[in-house]
Coordinates of C-alpha atoms (C1' of nucleotides) in Angstrom, one line a residue:
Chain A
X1 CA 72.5 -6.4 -127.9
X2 CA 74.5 -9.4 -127.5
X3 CA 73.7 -13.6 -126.8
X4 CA 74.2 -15.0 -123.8
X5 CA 74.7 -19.0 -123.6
X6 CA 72.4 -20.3 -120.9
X7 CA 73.6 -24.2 -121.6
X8 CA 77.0 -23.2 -120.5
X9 CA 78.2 -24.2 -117.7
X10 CA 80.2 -20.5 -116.7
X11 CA 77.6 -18.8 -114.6
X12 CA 75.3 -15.7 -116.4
X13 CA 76.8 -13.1 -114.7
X14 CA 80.2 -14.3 -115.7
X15 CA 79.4 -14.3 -119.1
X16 CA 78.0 -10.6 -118.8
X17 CA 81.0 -9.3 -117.8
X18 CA 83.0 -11.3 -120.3
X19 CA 80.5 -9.9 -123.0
X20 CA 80.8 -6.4 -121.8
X21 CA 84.4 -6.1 -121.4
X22 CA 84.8 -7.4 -125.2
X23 CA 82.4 -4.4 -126.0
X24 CA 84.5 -2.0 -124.3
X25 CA 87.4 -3.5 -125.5
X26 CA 86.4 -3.4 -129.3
X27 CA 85.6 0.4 -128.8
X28 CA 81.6 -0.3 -129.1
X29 CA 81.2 1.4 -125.7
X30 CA 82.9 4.2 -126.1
X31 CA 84.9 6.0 -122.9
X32 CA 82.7 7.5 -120.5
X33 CA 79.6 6.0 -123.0
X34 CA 76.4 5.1 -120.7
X35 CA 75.3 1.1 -120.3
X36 CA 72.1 0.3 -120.4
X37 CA 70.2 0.5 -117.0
X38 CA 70.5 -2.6 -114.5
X39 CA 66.3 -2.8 -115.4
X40 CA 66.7 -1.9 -118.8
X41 CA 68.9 -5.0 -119.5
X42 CA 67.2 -7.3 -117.3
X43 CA 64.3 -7.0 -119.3
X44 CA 65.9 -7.0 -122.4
X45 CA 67.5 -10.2 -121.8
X46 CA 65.1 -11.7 -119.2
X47 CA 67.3 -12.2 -116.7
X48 CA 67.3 -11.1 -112.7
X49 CA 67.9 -7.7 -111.9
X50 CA 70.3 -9.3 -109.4
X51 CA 72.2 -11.3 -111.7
X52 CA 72.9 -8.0 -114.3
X53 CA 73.7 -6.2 -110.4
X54 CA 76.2 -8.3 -109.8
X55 CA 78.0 -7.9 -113.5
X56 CA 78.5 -4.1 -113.0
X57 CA 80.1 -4.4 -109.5
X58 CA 82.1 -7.0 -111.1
X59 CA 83.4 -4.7 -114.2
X60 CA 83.8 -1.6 -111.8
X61 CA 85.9 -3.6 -109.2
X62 CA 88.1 -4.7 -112.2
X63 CA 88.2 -0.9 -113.6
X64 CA 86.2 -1.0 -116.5
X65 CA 82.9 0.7 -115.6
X66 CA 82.4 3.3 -113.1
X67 CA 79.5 3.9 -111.5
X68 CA 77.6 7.5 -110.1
X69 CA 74.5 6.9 -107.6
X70 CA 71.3 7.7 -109.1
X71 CA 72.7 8.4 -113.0
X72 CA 73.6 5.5 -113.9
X73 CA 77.4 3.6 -115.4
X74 CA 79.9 4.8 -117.3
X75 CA 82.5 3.1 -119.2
X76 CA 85.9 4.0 -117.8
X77 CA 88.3 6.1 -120.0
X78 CA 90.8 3.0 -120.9
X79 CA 94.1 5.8 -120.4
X80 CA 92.7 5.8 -116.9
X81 CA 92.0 2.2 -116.3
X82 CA 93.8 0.8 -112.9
X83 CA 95.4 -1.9 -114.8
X84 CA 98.7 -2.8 -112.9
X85 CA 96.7 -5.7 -111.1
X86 CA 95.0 -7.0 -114.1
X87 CA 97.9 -7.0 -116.5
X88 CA 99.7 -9.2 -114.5
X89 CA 96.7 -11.7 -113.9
X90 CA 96.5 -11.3 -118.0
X91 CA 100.5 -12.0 -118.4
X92 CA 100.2 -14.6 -116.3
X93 CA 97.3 -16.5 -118.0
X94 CA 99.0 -15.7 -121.6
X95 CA 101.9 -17.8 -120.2
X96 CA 100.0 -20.5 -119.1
X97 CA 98.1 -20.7 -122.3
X98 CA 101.1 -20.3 -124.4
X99 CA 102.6 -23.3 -123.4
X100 CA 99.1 -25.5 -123.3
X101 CA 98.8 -24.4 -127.2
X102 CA 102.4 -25.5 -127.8
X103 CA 101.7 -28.8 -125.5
X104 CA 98.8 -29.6 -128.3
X105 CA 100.5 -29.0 -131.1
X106 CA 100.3 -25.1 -132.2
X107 CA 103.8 -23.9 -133.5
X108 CA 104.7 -20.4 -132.3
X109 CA 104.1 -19.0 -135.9
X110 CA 100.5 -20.0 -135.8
X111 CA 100.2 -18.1 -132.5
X112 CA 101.8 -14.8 -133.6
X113 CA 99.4 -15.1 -137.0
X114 CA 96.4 -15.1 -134.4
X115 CA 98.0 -12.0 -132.3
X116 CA 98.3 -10.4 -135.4
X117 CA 94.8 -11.0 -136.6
X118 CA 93.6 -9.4 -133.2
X119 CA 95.5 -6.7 -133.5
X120 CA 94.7 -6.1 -137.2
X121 CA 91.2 -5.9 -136.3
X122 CA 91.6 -3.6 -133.0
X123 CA 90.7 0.2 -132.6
X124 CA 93.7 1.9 -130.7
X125 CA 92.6 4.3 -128.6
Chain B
X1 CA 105.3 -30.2 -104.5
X2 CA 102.5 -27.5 -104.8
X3 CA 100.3 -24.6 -103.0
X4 CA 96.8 -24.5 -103.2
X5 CA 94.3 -21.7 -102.3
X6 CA 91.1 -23.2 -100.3
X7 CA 90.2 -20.1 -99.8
X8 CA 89.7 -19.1 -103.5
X9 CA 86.2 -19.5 -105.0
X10 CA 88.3 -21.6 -107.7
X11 CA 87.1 -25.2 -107.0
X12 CA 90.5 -27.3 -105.0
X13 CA 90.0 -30.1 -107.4
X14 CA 90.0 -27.6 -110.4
X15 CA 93.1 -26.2 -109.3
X16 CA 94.7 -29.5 -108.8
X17 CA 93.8 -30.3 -112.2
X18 CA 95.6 -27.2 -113.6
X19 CA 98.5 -27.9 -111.9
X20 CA 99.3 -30.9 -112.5
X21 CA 98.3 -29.9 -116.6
X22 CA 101.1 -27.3 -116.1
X23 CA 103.6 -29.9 -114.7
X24 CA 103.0 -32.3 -117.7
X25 CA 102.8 -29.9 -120.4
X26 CA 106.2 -28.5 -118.7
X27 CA 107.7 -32.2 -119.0
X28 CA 108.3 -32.0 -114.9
X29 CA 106.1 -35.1 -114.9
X30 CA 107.5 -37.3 -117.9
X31 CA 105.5 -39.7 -120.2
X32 CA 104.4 -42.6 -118.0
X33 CA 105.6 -41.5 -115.0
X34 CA 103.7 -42.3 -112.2
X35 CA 101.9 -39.4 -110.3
X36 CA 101.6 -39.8 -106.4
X37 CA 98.8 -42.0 -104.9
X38 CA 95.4 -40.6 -104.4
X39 CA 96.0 -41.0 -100.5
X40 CA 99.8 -39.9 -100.6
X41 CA 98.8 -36.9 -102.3
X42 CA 95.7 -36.4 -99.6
X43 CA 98.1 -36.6 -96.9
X44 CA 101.0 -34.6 -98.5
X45 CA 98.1 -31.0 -99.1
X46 CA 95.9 -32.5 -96.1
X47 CA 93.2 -32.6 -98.2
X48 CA 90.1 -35.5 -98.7
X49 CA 91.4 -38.4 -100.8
X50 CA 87.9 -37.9 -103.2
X51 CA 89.0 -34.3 -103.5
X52 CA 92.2 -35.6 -104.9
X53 CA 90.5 -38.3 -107.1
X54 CA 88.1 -36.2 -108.7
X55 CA 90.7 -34.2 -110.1
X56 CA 92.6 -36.7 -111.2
X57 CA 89.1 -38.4 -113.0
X58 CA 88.9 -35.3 -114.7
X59 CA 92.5 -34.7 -115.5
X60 CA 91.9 -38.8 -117.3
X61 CA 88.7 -37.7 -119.2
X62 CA 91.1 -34.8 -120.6
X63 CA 93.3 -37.1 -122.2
X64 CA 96.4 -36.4 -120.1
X65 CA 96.6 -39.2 -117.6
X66 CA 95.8 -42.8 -116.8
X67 CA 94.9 -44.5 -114.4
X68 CA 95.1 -48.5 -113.5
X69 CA 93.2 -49.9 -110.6
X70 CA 95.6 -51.3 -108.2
X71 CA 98.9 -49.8 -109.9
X72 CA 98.6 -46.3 -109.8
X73 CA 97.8 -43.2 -112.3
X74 CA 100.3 -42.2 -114.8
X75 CA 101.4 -39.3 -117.3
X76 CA 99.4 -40.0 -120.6
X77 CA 101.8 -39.9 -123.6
X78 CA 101.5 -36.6 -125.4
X79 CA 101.2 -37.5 -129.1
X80 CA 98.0 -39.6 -128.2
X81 CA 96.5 -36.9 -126.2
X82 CA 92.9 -36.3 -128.0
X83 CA 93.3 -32.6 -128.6
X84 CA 91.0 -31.4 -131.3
X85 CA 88.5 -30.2 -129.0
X86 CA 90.8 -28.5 -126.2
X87 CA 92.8 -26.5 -129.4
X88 CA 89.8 -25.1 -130.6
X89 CA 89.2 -24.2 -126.6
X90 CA 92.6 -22.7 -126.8
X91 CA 92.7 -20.4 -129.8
X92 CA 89.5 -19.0 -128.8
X93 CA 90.5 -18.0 -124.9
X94 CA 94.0 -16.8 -127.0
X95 CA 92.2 -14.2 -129.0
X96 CA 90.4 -13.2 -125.7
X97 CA 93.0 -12.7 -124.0
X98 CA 95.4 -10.9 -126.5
X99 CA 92.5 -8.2 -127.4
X100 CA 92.2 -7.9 -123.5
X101 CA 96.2 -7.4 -123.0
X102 CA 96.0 -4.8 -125.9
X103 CA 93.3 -2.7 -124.3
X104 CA 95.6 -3.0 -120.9
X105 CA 98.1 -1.2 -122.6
X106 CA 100.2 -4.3 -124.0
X107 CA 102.3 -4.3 -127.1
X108 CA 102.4 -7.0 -129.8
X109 CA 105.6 -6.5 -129.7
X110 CA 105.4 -7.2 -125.3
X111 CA 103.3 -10.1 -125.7
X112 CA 105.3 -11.7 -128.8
X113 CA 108.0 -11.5 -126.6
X114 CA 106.8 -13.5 -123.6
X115 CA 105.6 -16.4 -126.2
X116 CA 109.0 -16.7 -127.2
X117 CA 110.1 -16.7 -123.2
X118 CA 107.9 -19.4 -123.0
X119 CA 108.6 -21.1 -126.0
X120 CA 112.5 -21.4 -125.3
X121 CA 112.0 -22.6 -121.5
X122 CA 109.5 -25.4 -122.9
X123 CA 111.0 -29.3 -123.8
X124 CA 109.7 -30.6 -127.2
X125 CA 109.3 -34.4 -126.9
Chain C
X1 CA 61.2 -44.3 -113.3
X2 CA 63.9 -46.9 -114.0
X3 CA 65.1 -50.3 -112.0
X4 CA 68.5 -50.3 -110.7
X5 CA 70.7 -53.1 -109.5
X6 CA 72.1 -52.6 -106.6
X7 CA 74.0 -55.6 -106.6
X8 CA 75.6 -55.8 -110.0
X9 CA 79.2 -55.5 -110.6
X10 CA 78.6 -52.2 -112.9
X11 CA 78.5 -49.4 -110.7
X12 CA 75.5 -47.7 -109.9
X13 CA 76.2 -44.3 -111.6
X14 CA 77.4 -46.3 -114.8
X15 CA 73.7 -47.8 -115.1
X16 CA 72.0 -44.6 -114.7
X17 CA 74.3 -42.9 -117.5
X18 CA 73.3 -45.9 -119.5
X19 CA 69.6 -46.1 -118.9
X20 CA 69.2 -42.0 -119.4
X21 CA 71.5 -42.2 -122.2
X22 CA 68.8 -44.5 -123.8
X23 CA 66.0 -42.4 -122.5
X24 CA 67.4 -39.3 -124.5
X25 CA 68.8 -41.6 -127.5
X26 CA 64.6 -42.6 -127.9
X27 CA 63.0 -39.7 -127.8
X28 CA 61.2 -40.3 -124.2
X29 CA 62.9 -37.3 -123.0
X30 CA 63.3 -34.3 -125.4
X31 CA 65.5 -31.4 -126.2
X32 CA 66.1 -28.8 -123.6
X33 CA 63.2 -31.2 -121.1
X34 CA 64.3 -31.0 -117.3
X35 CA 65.9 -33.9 -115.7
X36 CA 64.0 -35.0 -112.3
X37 CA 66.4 -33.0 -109.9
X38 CA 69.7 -34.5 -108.4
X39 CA 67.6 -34.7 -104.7
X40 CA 64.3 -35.7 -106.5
X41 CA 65.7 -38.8 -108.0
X42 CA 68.1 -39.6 -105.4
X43 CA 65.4 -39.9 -103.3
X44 CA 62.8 -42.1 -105.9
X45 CA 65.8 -44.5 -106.0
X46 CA 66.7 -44.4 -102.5
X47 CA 70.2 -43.4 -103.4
X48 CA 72.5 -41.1 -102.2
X49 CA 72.5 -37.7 -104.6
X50 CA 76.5 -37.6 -104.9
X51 CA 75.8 -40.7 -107.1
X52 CA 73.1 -39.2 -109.2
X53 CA 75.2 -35.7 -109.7
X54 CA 78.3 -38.3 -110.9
X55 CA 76.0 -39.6 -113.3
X56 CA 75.0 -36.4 -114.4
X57 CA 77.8 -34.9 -114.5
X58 CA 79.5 -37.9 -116.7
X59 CA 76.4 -37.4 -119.1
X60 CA 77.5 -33.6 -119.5
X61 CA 81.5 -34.6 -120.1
X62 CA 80.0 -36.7 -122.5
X63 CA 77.3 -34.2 -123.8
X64 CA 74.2 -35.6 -123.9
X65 CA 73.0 -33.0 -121.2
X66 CA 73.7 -29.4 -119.8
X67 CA 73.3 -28.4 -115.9
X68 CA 72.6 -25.4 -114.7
X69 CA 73.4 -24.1 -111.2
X70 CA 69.9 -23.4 -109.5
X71 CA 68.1 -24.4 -112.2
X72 CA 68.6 -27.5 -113.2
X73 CA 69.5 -30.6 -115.8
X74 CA 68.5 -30.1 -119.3
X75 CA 68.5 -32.1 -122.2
X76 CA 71.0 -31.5 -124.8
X77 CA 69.7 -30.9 -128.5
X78 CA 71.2 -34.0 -130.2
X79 CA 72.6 -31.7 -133.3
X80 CA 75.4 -30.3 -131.0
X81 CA 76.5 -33.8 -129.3
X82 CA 80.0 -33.9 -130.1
X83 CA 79.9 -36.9 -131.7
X84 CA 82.7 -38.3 -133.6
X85 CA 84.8 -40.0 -131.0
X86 CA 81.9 -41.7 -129.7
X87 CA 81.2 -42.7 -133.1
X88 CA 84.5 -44.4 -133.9
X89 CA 84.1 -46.6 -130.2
X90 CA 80.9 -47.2 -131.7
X91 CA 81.7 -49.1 -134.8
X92 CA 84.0 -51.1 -133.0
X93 CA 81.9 -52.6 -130.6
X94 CA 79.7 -52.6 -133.7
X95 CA 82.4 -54.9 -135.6
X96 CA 83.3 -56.9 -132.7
X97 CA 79.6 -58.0 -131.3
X98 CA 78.3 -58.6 -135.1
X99 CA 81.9 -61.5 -135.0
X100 CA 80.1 -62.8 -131.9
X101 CA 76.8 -62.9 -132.7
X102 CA 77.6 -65.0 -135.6
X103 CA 80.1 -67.1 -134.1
X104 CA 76.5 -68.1 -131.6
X105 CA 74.6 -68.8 -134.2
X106 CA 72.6 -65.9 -135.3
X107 CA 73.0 -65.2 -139.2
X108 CA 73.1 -61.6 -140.4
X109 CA 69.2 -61.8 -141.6
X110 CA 68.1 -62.3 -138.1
X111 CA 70.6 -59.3 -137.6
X112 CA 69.6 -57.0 -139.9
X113 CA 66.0 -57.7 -139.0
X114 CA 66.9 -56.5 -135.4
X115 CA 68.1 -53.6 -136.9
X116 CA 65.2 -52.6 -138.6
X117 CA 63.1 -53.0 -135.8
X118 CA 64.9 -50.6 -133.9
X119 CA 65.2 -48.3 -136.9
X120 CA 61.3 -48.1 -137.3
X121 CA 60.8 -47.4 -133.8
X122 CA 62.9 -44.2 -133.6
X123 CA 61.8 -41.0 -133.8
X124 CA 64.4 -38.9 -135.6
X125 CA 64.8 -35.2 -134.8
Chain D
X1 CA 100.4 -63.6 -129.6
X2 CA 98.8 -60.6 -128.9
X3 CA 99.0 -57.2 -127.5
X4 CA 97.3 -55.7 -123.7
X5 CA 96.7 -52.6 -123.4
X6 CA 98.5 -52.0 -120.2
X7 CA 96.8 -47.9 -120.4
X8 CA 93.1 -49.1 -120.8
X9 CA 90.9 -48.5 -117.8
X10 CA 89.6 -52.1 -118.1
X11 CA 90.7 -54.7 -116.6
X12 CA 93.9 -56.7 -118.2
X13 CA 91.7 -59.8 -117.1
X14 CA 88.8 -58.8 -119.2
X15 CA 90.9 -57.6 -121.6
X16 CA 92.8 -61.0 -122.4
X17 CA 89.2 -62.6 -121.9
X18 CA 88.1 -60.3 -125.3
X19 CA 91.0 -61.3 -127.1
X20 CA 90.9 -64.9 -126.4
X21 CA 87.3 -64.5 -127.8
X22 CA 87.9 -63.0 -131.0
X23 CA 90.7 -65.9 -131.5
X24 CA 88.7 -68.3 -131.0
X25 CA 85.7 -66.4 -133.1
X26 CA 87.7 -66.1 -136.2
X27 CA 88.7 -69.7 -136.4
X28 CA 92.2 -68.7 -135.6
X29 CA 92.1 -71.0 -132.1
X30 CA 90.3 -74.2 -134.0
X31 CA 88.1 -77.0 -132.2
X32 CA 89.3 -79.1 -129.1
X33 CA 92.9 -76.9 -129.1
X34 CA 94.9 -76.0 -126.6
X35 CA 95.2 -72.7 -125.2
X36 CA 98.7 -71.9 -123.4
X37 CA 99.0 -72.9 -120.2
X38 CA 98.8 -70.4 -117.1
X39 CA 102.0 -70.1 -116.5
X40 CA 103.1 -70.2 -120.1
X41 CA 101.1 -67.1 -121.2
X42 CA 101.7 -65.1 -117.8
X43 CA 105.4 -65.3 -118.3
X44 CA 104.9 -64.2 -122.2
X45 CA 102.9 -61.1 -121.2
X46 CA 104.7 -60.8 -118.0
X47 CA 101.7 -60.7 -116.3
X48 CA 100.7 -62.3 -112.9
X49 CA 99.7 -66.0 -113.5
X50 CA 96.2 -65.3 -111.1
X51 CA 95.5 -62.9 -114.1
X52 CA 95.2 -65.1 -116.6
X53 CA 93.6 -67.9 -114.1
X54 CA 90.6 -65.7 -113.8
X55 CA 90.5 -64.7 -117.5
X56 CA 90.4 -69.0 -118.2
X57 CA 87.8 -69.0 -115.4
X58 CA 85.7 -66.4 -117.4
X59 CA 86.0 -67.8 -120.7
X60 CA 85.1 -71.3 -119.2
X61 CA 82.0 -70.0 -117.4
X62 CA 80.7 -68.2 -120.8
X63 CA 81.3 -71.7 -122.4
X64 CA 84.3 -70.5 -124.9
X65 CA 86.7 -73.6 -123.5
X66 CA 86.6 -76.3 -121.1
X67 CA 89.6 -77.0 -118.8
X68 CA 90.9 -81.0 -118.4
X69 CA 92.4 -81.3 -114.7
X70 CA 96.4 -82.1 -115.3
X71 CA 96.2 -81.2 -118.7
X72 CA 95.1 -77.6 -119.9
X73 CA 92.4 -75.4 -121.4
X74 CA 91.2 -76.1 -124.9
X75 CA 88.4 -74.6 -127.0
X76 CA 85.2 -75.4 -126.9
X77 CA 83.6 -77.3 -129.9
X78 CA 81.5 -73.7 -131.6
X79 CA 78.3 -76.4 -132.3
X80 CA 78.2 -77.4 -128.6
X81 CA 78.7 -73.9 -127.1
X82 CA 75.5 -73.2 -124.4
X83 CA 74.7 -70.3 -125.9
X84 CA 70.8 -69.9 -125.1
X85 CA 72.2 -66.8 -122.4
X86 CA 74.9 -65.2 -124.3
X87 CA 73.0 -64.7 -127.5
X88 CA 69.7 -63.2 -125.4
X89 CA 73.2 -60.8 -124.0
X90 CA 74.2 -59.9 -127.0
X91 CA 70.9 -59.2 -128.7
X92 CA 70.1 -56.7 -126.1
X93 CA 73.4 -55.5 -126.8
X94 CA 73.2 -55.2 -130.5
X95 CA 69.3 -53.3 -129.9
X96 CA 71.1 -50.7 -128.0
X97 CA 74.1 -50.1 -129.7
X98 CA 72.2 -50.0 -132.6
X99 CA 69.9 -46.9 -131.6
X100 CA 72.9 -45.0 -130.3
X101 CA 74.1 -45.7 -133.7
X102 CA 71.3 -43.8 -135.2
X103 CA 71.5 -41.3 -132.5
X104 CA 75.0 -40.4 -133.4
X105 CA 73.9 -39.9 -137.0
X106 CA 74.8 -43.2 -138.8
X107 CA 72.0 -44.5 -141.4
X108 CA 71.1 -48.0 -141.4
X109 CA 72.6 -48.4 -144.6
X110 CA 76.1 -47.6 -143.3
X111 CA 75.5 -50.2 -140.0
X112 CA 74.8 -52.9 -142.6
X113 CA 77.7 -52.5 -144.6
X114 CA 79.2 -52.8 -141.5
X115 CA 77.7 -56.3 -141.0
X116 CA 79.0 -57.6 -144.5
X117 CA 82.2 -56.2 -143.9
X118 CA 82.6 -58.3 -140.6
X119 CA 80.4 -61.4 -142.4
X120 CA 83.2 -61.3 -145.0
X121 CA 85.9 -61.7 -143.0
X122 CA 84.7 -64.6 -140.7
X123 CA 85.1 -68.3 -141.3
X124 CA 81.6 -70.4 -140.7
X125 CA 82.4 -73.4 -138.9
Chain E
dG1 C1' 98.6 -50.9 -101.6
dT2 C1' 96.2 -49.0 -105.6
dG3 C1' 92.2 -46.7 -107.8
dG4 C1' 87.0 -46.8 -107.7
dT5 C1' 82.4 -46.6 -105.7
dC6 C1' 79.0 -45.3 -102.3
dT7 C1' 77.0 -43.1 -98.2
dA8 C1' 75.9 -39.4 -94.9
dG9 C1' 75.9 -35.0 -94.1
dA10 C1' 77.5 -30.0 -94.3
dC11 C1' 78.0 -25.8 -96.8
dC12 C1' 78.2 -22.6 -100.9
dA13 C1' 76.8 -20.2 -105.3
dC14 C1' 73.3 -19.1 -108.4
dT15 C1' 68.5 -17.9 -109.8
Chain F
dG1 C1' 65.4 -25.0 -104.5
dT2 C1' 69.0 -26.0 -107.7
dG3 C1' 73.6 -27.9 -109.0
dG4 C1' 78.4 -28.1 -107.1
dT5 C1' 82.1 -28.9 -103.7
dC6 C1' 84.1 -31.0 -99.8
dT7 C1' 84.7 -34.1 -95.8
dA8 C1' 84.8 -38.5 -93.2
dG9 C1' 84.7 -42.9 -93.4
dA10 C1' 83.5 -47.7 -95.3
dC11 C1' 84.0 -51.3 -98.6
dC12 C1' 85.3 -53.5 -103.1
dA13 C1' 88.2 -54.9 -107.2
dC14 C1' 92.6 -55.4 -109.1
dC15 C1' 97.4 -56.7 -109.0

DNA sequence: GTGGTCTAGACCACT
DNA sequence: GTGGTCTAGACCACC
């Protein structure tokens, strides 16, 4: 389903959610879509049970994944997504970023071309 | 001169390292200037003076200070800063982060708008 | 292991970088092979472990190795070492000790002998 | 004369000890002359005078000059230089660099075009 | 007075 | 049990 990097130095289950959320983002877990079981996945990728746990709680606190005792989770329905707290985390890094890229050299043109590519390539929902 | 969050799960001296990024990319702290003594700086945030150090090893390895035993650390030039390796680090985190603002609910148009906020309040050396 | 001296004017941690530098550069340990743990060697070299993990952690900035958090030091697989600034620093202390060696005497036969000895004894990857 | 590198993380004594070297290795400080005084050179670079004393010092010691009471520092005769210690130094040295060379992905062939290039350039005595 | 190294010892996060 | 962070406090090298 997807590679995880265990040289890196960002922790596993960091990198699961970061993985995940791209796949919801890019429309490849569709809304309301089940995710492979916390077992299911653990074997798939060899990895601890606790470490895929900790993942889901992770996406569901941020409101991408909800979860229903004894069925399983569900991606959340991105119209419904709590998102007030998270876009303003997400304005706030783009800031930052923004002027680290100009800092090293990027001109705002070359930015935009890169927004644009994302967007280009992004299912609206 | 700055707040820090010991309570965040954010490493102190990775936060002091971002900070003080911010205030040279932002030209607050101007080519060669001198940054405050390791112990000044420990006394000024109450903080351990290695705490303090560490960052600013890390901040030296990065290309944006130096440091001279016995005369004090200093603002690293910006056209010498070695930045092949930290663009590349950039542009990927950029198209992370712009597919994630999309998915929020974000606009190209929105997020064009806050490069170019960024853009004008940014001095070109 | 290794022999350390305490007494020398080059830091401890420096000497440990440069003696497991050498140990990964010749083959003696291999790609992905475990590093004796930051307590384990502290405590074969009777030296405090905050001065083995700055080692370490100099050998990752520099990429000859990967930690992982509850697992361990690994290893890095020599294709990925990001290698051309070193290279460049390289050559010139190349250029500057060949000057000196034949300002003492040596002539660039005895040299290039040296460097053939070195170059049959090296396992490449 | 020459240029410090007032940035560099090494020493400015070491530093001027280096340059002082390759001067006198390329023939460009001949036999028996003298070196500036102290003073002379401190005020040039406007660097402390006990600076340049311990850089003198150094040289002396590694047998690059000798040093006349009341009268200066002047270069040592390149036949007469004790250099039974320095050359075993710089052997090791050359070994090592050498198979980091390698490491780094240089072929042998390149390292000894290196050589020429620096045997060249250099004026036997 | 400045940065740099080292120790001793505590506590946390991850697997 | 592993690496990583942080503190407190000592000592050294450089200018």
């Amino acid at each position: 389903m997807f590679e995880l990097d265990v040289r890196s130095r960002k922790p596993i289950y960091e990198q699961l959610v970061e993985k995940l959320k791209q796949l919801i983002i890019n429309d490849v877990l569709k809304e309301d879509e089940k995710l492979p079981s916390v077992r299911e996945l653990a074997q798939q990728l060899t990895i601890n049970p606790n470490t895929i746990q900790k993942a889901y709680r992770e996406l569901e606190s941020q409101g991408y994944i909800y979860s229903l005792k004894g069925k399983g989770s569900f991606v959340h329905p991105s119209g419904k997504v709590d998102n007030e707290e998270e876009l303003k985390k997400v304005r706030e890094e783009l800031k930052k970023l923004f002027s680290e890229a100009i800092y090293l050299g990027m001109t705002s043109e070359e930015i935009a071309a890169l927004l644009h590519e994302v967007e280009g390539g992004q299912q609206d929902d």
